[in-house]
Every structure is written in C-alpha cells, then in structure tokens.
Coordinates of N, CA, C and O in Angstrom, one line a residue:
I1106 N -35.5 -15.6 -45.8 CA -34.9 -15.6 -44.8 C -35.4 -15.3 -43.7 O -35.1 -15.8 -42.6
L1107 N -36.7 -15.0 -43.7 CA -37.6 -14.7 -42.4 C -38.6 -16.0 -42.3 O -39.4 -16.1 -43.0
P1108 N -38.1 -17.0 -41.5 CA -38.8 -18.1 -41.4 C -40.2 -17.6 -40.7 O -40.6 -16.9 -39.8
D1109 N -41.4 -18.3 -41.2 CA -42.6 -18.3 -40.4 C -43.0 -16.9 -40.5 O -44.0 -16.4 -39.7
F1110 N -42.7 -16.2 -41.4 CA -43.4 -14.7 -41.8 C -43.7 -14.4 -42.9 O -42.9 -14.0 -43.7
P1111 N -45.0 -14.9 -43.4 CA -45.1 -14.9 -44.7 C -45.8 -13.4 -45.1 O -46.2 -12.5 -44.1
L1112 N -45.5 -12.6 -46.1 CA -45.4 -11.2 -46.2 C -46.6 -11.1 -47.2 O -46.4 -11.9 -48.4
Q1113 N -47.6 -10.2 -47.2 CA -48.7 -9.8 -48.5 C -48.1 -8.8 -49.1 O -48.6 -9.0 -50.4
R1114 N -47.5 -8.1 -48.4 CA -46.9 -6.7 -49.3 C -45.7 -6.4 -48.7 O -45.3 -6.6 -47.6
I1115 N -44.7 -5.9 -49.7 CA -43.2 -5.5 -49.2 C -42.9 -4.4 -50.0 O -43.3 -4.3 -51.3
G1116 N -42.0 -3.5 -49.6 CA -41.6 -2.4 -50.4 C -40.8 -1.3 -49.4 O -40.7 -1.7 -48.2
R1117 N -40.4 -0.2 -50.0 CA -39.8 0.9 -49.2 C -40.8 1.7 -48.5 O -41.7 1.9 -49.4
W1118 N -40.4 2.5 -47.6 CA -41.5 3.5 -47.0 C -40.6 4.8 -46.9 O -39.7 4.6 -46.2
W1119 N -41.3 5.6 -47.0 CA -40.9 6.9 -46.6 C -42.0 8.1 -46.6 O -43.0 7.8 -47.0
H1120 N -41.6 9.0 -45.8 CA -42.8 10.1 -45.5 C -41.6 11.3 -45.2 O -41.0 11.3 -44.2
K1121 N -41.9 12.6 -46.0 CA -41.0 13.6 -45.7 C -39.4 13.3 -45.7 O -39.1 12.8 -46.8
D1122 N -38.9 13.4 -44.7 CA -37.4 13.0 -44.7 C -37.1 11.6 -43.9 O -35.8 11.7 -43.4
T1123 N -38.2 10.9 -43.7 CA -38.1 9.6 -42.9 C -38.2 8.5 -44.0 O -39.3 8.4 -44.6
E1124 N -37.0 7.7 -43.8 CA -37.4 6.4 -45.0 C -36.8 5.2 -44.1 O -36.0 5.1 -43.3
I1125 N -37.4 4.1 -44.7 CA -37.3 2.8 -44.2 C -37.0 1.9 -45.1 O -37.8 2.0 -46.1
D1126 N -35.8 1.2 -45.3 CA -35.7 0.6 -46.5 C -36.6 -0.5 -46.9 O -36.8 -0.7 -48.1
I1127 N -37.1 -1.5 -45.9 CA -37.9 -2.5 -46.4 C -39.1 -2.5 -45.2 O -38.8 -2.5 -43.9
V1128 N -40.2 -2.4 -45.7 CA -41.4 -2.5 -44.8 C -42.3 -3.6 -45.5 O -42.5 -3.8 -46.6
G1129 N -42.6 -4.9 -44.6 CA -43.4 -5.9 -45.1 C -44.6 -6.1 -44.2 O -44.5 -5.9 -42.8
I1130 N -45.7 -6.3 -44.8 CA -46.7 -6.5 -43.9 C -47.7 -7.7 -43.9 O -47.7 -8.2 -45.2
H1131 N -48.3 -8.4 -43.2 CA -49.2 -9.4 -43.3 C -50.4 -8.7 -42.8 O -50.6 -8.7 -41.6
D1132 N -51.5 -8.4 -43.7 CA -52.8 -7.9 -43.2 C -53.6 -8.6 -42.3 O -54.0 -7.9 -41.3
D1133 N -53.8 -9.7 -42.6 CA -54.5 -10.6 -41.7 C -54.0 -10.8 -40.5 O -54.9 -11.1 -39.4
E1134 N -52.8 -10.8 -40.2 CA -52.4 -11.0 -38.8 C -51.8 -9.7 -38.1 O -51.4 -9.9 -36.9
K1135 N -52.1 -8.5 -38.8 CA -51.7 -7.4 -38.5 C -50.2 -7.3 -38.2 O -49.7 -6.7 -36.9
T1136 N -49.4 -7.9 -38.6 CA -47.9 -8.0 -38.4 C -47.1 -7.2 -39.4 O -47.4 -7.2 -40.7
I1137 N -46.2 -6.2 -38.7 CA -45.3 -5.7 -39.9 C -44.0 -5.6 -39.6 O -43.5 -5.6 -38.4
L1138 N -43.2 -5.9 -40.6 CA -41.9 -5.9 -40.5 C -41.1 -4.7 -40.9 O -41.4 -4.0 -42.1
F1139 N -40.2 -4.2 -40.1 CA -39.3 -3.0 -40.1 C -38.0 -3.5 -40.5 O -37.2 -4.1 -39.6
C1140 N -37.1 -3.1 -41.7 CA -35.9 -3.5 -42.1 C -34.9 -2.5 -42.6 O -35.4 -2.0 -43.3
E1141 N -33.7 -2.2 -41.9 CA -32.8 -1.4 -42.3 C -31.6 -2.5 -43.1 O -31.1 -3.1 -42.4
V1142 N -31.3 -1.9 -44.1 CA -30.0 -2.6 -44.8 C -28.9 -1.4 -44.9 O -29.2 -0.5 -45.5
K1143 N -27.9 -1.9 -44.4 CA -26.6 -1.1 -44.6 C -25.4 -2.0 -45.2 O -25.0 -3.0 -44.7
W1144 N -24.9 -1.2 -45.9 CA -23.6 -1.7 -46.7 C -22.4 -1.5 -46.0 O -21.5 -0.9 -46.4
S1145 N -22.4 -1.9 -44.6 CA -21.2 -1.6 -43.9 C -21.0 -2.9 -43.0 O -22.0 -3.7 -42.6
D1146 N -20.0 -2.7 -42.2 CA -19.5 -3.9 -41.3 C -20.2 -3.2 -39.8 O -19.6 -2.1 -39.4
L1147 N -21.0 -4.1 -39.2 CA -21.6 -3.6 -38.1 C -21.4 -4.0 -36.7 O -20.8 -5.2 -36.7
N1148 N -21.1 -3.5 -35.7 CA -20.7 -4.0 -34.5 C -21.7 -3.7 -33.6 O -22.8 -3.0 -33.9
K1149 N -21.8 -3.8 -32.2 CA -22.7 -3.9 -31.1 C -23.1 -2.2 -30.8 O -24.4 -2.1 -30.9
T1150 N -22.3 -1.4 -31.2 CA -22.7 -0.1 -30.9 C -23.6 0.4 -32.3 O -24.6 1.0 -32.3
D1151 N -23.3 0.0 -33.4 CA -23.9 0.2 -34.7 C -25.4 -0.5 -34.5 O -26.4 0.4 -34.8
I1152 N -25.5 -1.4 -34.2 CA -26.6 -2.4 -33.9 C -27.7 -1.6 -32.9 O -28.7 -1.4 -33.1
A1153 N -27.1 -1.4 -31.9 CA -27.9 -0.5 -30.8 C -28.5 1.0 -31.6 O -29.8 1.4 -31.2
R1154 N -27.7 1.7 -32.3 CA -27.9 2.8 -32.9 C -29.1 2.8 -34.0 O -29.9 3.4 -34.0
I1155 N -28.7 1.8 -34.8 CA -29.5 1.7 -35.9 C -31.1 1.1 -35.5 O -32.2 1.4 -35.9
T1156 N -31.0 0.0 -34.5 CA -32.4 -0.2 -33.8 C -33.1 0.7 -33.3 O -34.5 1.1 -33.6
K1157 N -32.4 1.8 -32.5 CA -33.2 2.8 -31.7 C -33.9 3.9 -32.9 O -34.8 4.0 -32.8
N1158 N -33.1 4.0 -33.9 CA -33.6 4.6 -35.0 C -34.4 4.0 -35.9 O -35.5 4.7 -36.2
L1159 N -34.4 2.9 -36.0 CA -35.6 2.0 -36.8 C -36.7 2.3 -36.0 O -37.8 2.5 -36.5
K1160 N -36.9 1.9 -34.5 CA -38.0 2.1 -33.7 C -38.6 3.4 -34.0 O -39.8 3.5 -34.0
N1161 N -37.7 4.2 -33.8 CA -38.2 5.7 -33.9 C -39.1 6.0 -35.3 O -40.2 6.5 -35.4
K1162 N -38.4 5.3 -36.3 CA -39.1 5.6 -37.7 C -40.2 4.8 -37.7 O -41.4 5.4 -38.4
A1163 N -40.1 3.6 -37.1 CA -41.4 2.7 -37.3 C -42.8 3.3 -36.8 O -43.9 2.9 -37.0
S1164 N -42.4 4.0 -35.4 CA -43.6 4.6 -34.8 C -44.4 5.6 -35.6 O -45.4 6.0 -35.6
K1165 N -43.8 5.9 -36.9 CA -44.4 7.1 -38.0 C -44.9 6.6 -38.8 O -45.8 7.0 -39.6
V1166 N -45.0 5.1 -39.0 CA -45.7 4.4 -39.9 C -47.3 4.2 -39.5 O -47.3 3.4 -38.4
L1167 N -48.1 4.8 -40.1 CA -49.7 4.6 -39.6 C -50.1 3.6 -40.3 O -50.7 3.6 -41.4
W1168 N -50.3 2.3 -39.6 CA -50.7 1.1 -40.1 C -51.2 0.3 -38.8 O -50.3 -0.3 -38.1
H1169 N -52.3 0.2 -38.4 CA -52.9 -0.6 -37.0 C -52.1 -0.2 -36.0 O -51.5 -1.2 -35.2
N1170 N -51.7 1.1 -35.8 CA -50.6 1.3 -34.7 C -51.1 0.9 -33.3 O -50.3 0.6 -32.5
D1171 N -52.2 0.9 -33.0 CA -52.9 0.6 -31.7 C -52.8 -1.1 -31.5 O -53.1 -1.5 -30.4
N1172 N -52.9 -1.6 -32.6 CA -52.9 -3.3 -32.5 C -52.0 -3.8 -33.5 O -52.6 -4.3 -34.4
R1173 N -50.6 -3.9 -33.3 CA -49.9 -4.8 -34.4 C -48.8 -5.4 -33.7 O -48.2 -4.8 -32.9
K1174 N -48.3 -6.4 -34.4 CA -47.1 -6.9 -34.1 C -45.7 -6.3 -34.9 O -46.0 -6.6 -36.0
E1175 N -45.1 -5.9 -34.4 CA -43.8 -5.5 -35.1 C -42.4 -6.2 -34.9 O -42.4 -6.9 -33.6
I1176 N -41.8 -6.6 -35.9 CA -40.6 -7.1 -36.3 C -39.5 -6.2 -36.7 O -39.8 -5.6 -37.6
Y1177 N -38.3 -6.2 -35.9 CA -37.5 -5.6 -36.7 C -36.1 -6.4 -37.1 O -36.1 -7.5 -36.6
C1178 N -35.7 -5.7 -38.1 CA -34.6 -6.5 -38.8 C -33.5 -5.7 -39.4 O -33.6 -4.4 -39.7
I1179 N -32.2 -6.1 -39.3 CA -31.0 -5.1 -39.7 C -30.2 -6.3 -40.4 O -29.8 -7.3 -40.1
V1180 N -30.0 -5.9 -41.5 CA -29.0 -6.4 -42.3 C -27.7 -5.5 -42.8 O -27.8 -4.5 -43.3
G1181 N -26.7 -6.2 -42.6 CA -25.5 -5.6 -42.8 C -24.5 -6.3 -43.7 O -24.6 -7.7 -43.9
R1182 N -23.4 -5.6 -44.4 CA -22.5 -6.4 -44.9 C -21.8 -7.5 -44.1 O -21.7 -8.6 -44.4
S1183 N -21.4 -7.1 -42.9 CA -20.9 -8.2 -41.9 C -21.4 -7.5 -40.6 O -21.7 -6.5 -40.4
I1184 N -21.6 -8.7 -39.7 CA -21.9 -8.2 -38.3 C -21.1 -9.0 -37.2 O -20.6 -10.1 -37.5
T1185 N -20.1 -8.1 -36.6 CA -19.0 -8.5 -36.1 C -19.1 -8.4 -34.3 O -19.9 -7.2 -34.1
G1186 N -18.6 -9.1 -33.4 CA -18.5 -8.8 -32.0 C -19.7 -9.2 -31.4 O -20.2 -8.6 -30.0
V1187 N -20.9 -9.5 -31.9 CA -22.0 -9.9 -31.2 C -22.4 -11.2 -31.9 O -22.3 -11.6 -32.7
E1188 N -23.3 -11.8 -30.8 CA -23.9 -13.1 -31.2 C -25.4 -12.9 -31.7 O -26.4 -12.3 -31.1
K1189 N -25.4 -13.0 -33.0 CA -26.7 -12.6 -33.9 C -28.1 -13.0 -33.2 O -29.1 -12.4 -33.1
S1190 N -28.1 -14.4 -32.6 CA -29.2 -15.0 -32.1 C -29.4 -14.2 -30.7 O -30.6 -14.6 -30.2
S1191 N -28.6 -13.6 -30.4 CA -28.8 -13.1 -28.7 C -29.7 -11.9 -28.9 O -30.2 -11.4 -27.6
Y1192 N -29.9 -11.3 -29.7 CA -30.8 -10.2 -29.8 C -32.5 -10.6 -29.7 O -32.6 -11.3 -30.8
K1193 N -32.9 -10.1 -28.9 CA -34.5 -10.7 -28.9 C -35.6 -9.7 -29.6 O -36.5 -10.2 -30.1
D1194 N -35.1 -8.8 -29.6 CA -36.1 -7.4 -30.4 C -35.6 -7.2 -31.7 O -36.3 -6.5 -32.4
V1195 N -34.7 -7.8 -32.1 CA -34.1 -7.6 -33.7 C -33.7 -8.5 -34.2 O -32.8 -9.4 -33.8
I1196 N -34.0 -9.1 -35.4 CA -33.1 -10.1 -36.3 C -32.1 -9.4 -36.9 O -32.2 -8.5 -37.5
L1197 N -31.2 -10.0 -36.7 CA -29.7 -9.7 -37.6 C -29.3 -10.6 -38.6 O -29.2 -11.8 -38.4
Y1198 N -29.1 -10.1 -39.8 CA -28.6 -10.7 -41.0 C -27.4 -10.0 -41.3 O -27.3 -8.8 -41.6
D1199 N -26.5 -10.9 -41.9 CA -25.3 -10.4 -42.8 C -25.2 -11.2 -44.1 O -26.0 -12.0 -44.5
L1200 N -24.2 -10.8 -44.9 CA -24.2 -11.4 -46.4 C -23.8 -12.9 -46.1 O -24.4 -13.7 -46.8
E1201 N -23.3 -13.2 -45.2 CA -22.9 -14.7 -45.1 C -24.0 -15.4 -44.7 O -24.4 -16.5 -45.5
D1202 N -25.2 -14.7 -43.9 CA -26.4 -15.4 -43.7 C -27.4 -15.6 -45.1 O -27.8 -16.5 -45.3
I1203 N -27.1 -14.5 -45.9 CA -27.8 -14.5 -47.1 C -27.5 -15.5 -48.2 O -28.3 -16.2 -48.9
F1204 N -26.0 -15.6 -48.0 CA -25.6 -16.5 -49.0 C -25.9 -18.1 -48.6 O -26.0 -18.9 -49.4
K1205 N -25.8 -18.3 -47.2 CA -26.1 -19.7 -46.9 C -27.6 -20.0 -47.4 O -27.8 -21.1 -47.5
N1206 N -28.4 -19.2 -47.3 CA -30.0 -19.3 -47.7 C -29.9 -19.5 -49.0 O -30.9 -20.1 -49.6
C1207 N -29.0 -19.2 -50.0 CA -29.3 -19.2 -51.6 C -28.8 -20.5 -51.9 O -28.7 -21.1 -53.1
E1208 N -27.9 -21.4 -51.0 CA -27.2 -22.6 -51.7 C -28.3 -23.8 -51.7 O -29.5 -23.8 -51.0

C-alpha cells in the first residue's frame, strides 16, 4: 500500500501508556513510518485530532530522533468529507483503498 517505501522492520510500538499501532523502519535510509488504525468512519476533524496525537506519540520513539525522515499514516474504516490526496503530512487510507490494492 505504501509505494516506494520498503520496510526492513515493522510492528507495534508501546512504552508505558503510549501505543502506536504500526511502526515501520528502514534503517539504511533512516526513515520511520508511524500509523494509526481506527475501525471507525473518520472525517476532517478526526484526522486532525489523530494526526496531532500520532505526532506527539512519535516524538517519544527513540530512534535516530535528530536525523530521521518521518512518514505518518492513518487508516480508517472510511474517510469522508476530505480529499485523501490533499494531505501533505499524512497518508490516508480506508478499506476501499485497501481492497483496491488486493484486486
């Protein structure tokens, strides 16, 4: 689903009471993916809130913090009222996008 982004490691990340659903890294390129998955219908307000929370949680991940490229992603059951491609700082996917890639 993420074009041009090879992952060398992927998994869930947590520390104390903070959890990120998916964190993927590419060590050689010092690139890290942070992704939240929500089983709900998301709108513009939800995306703004989730993005803010995800960026806050991402800052707690200790991995090349001074020199890394961060990619943010949100997956929802559906995303309504927004043009998914209009977000520059976060990649948005919903079930429709995922099923398209499975065909």
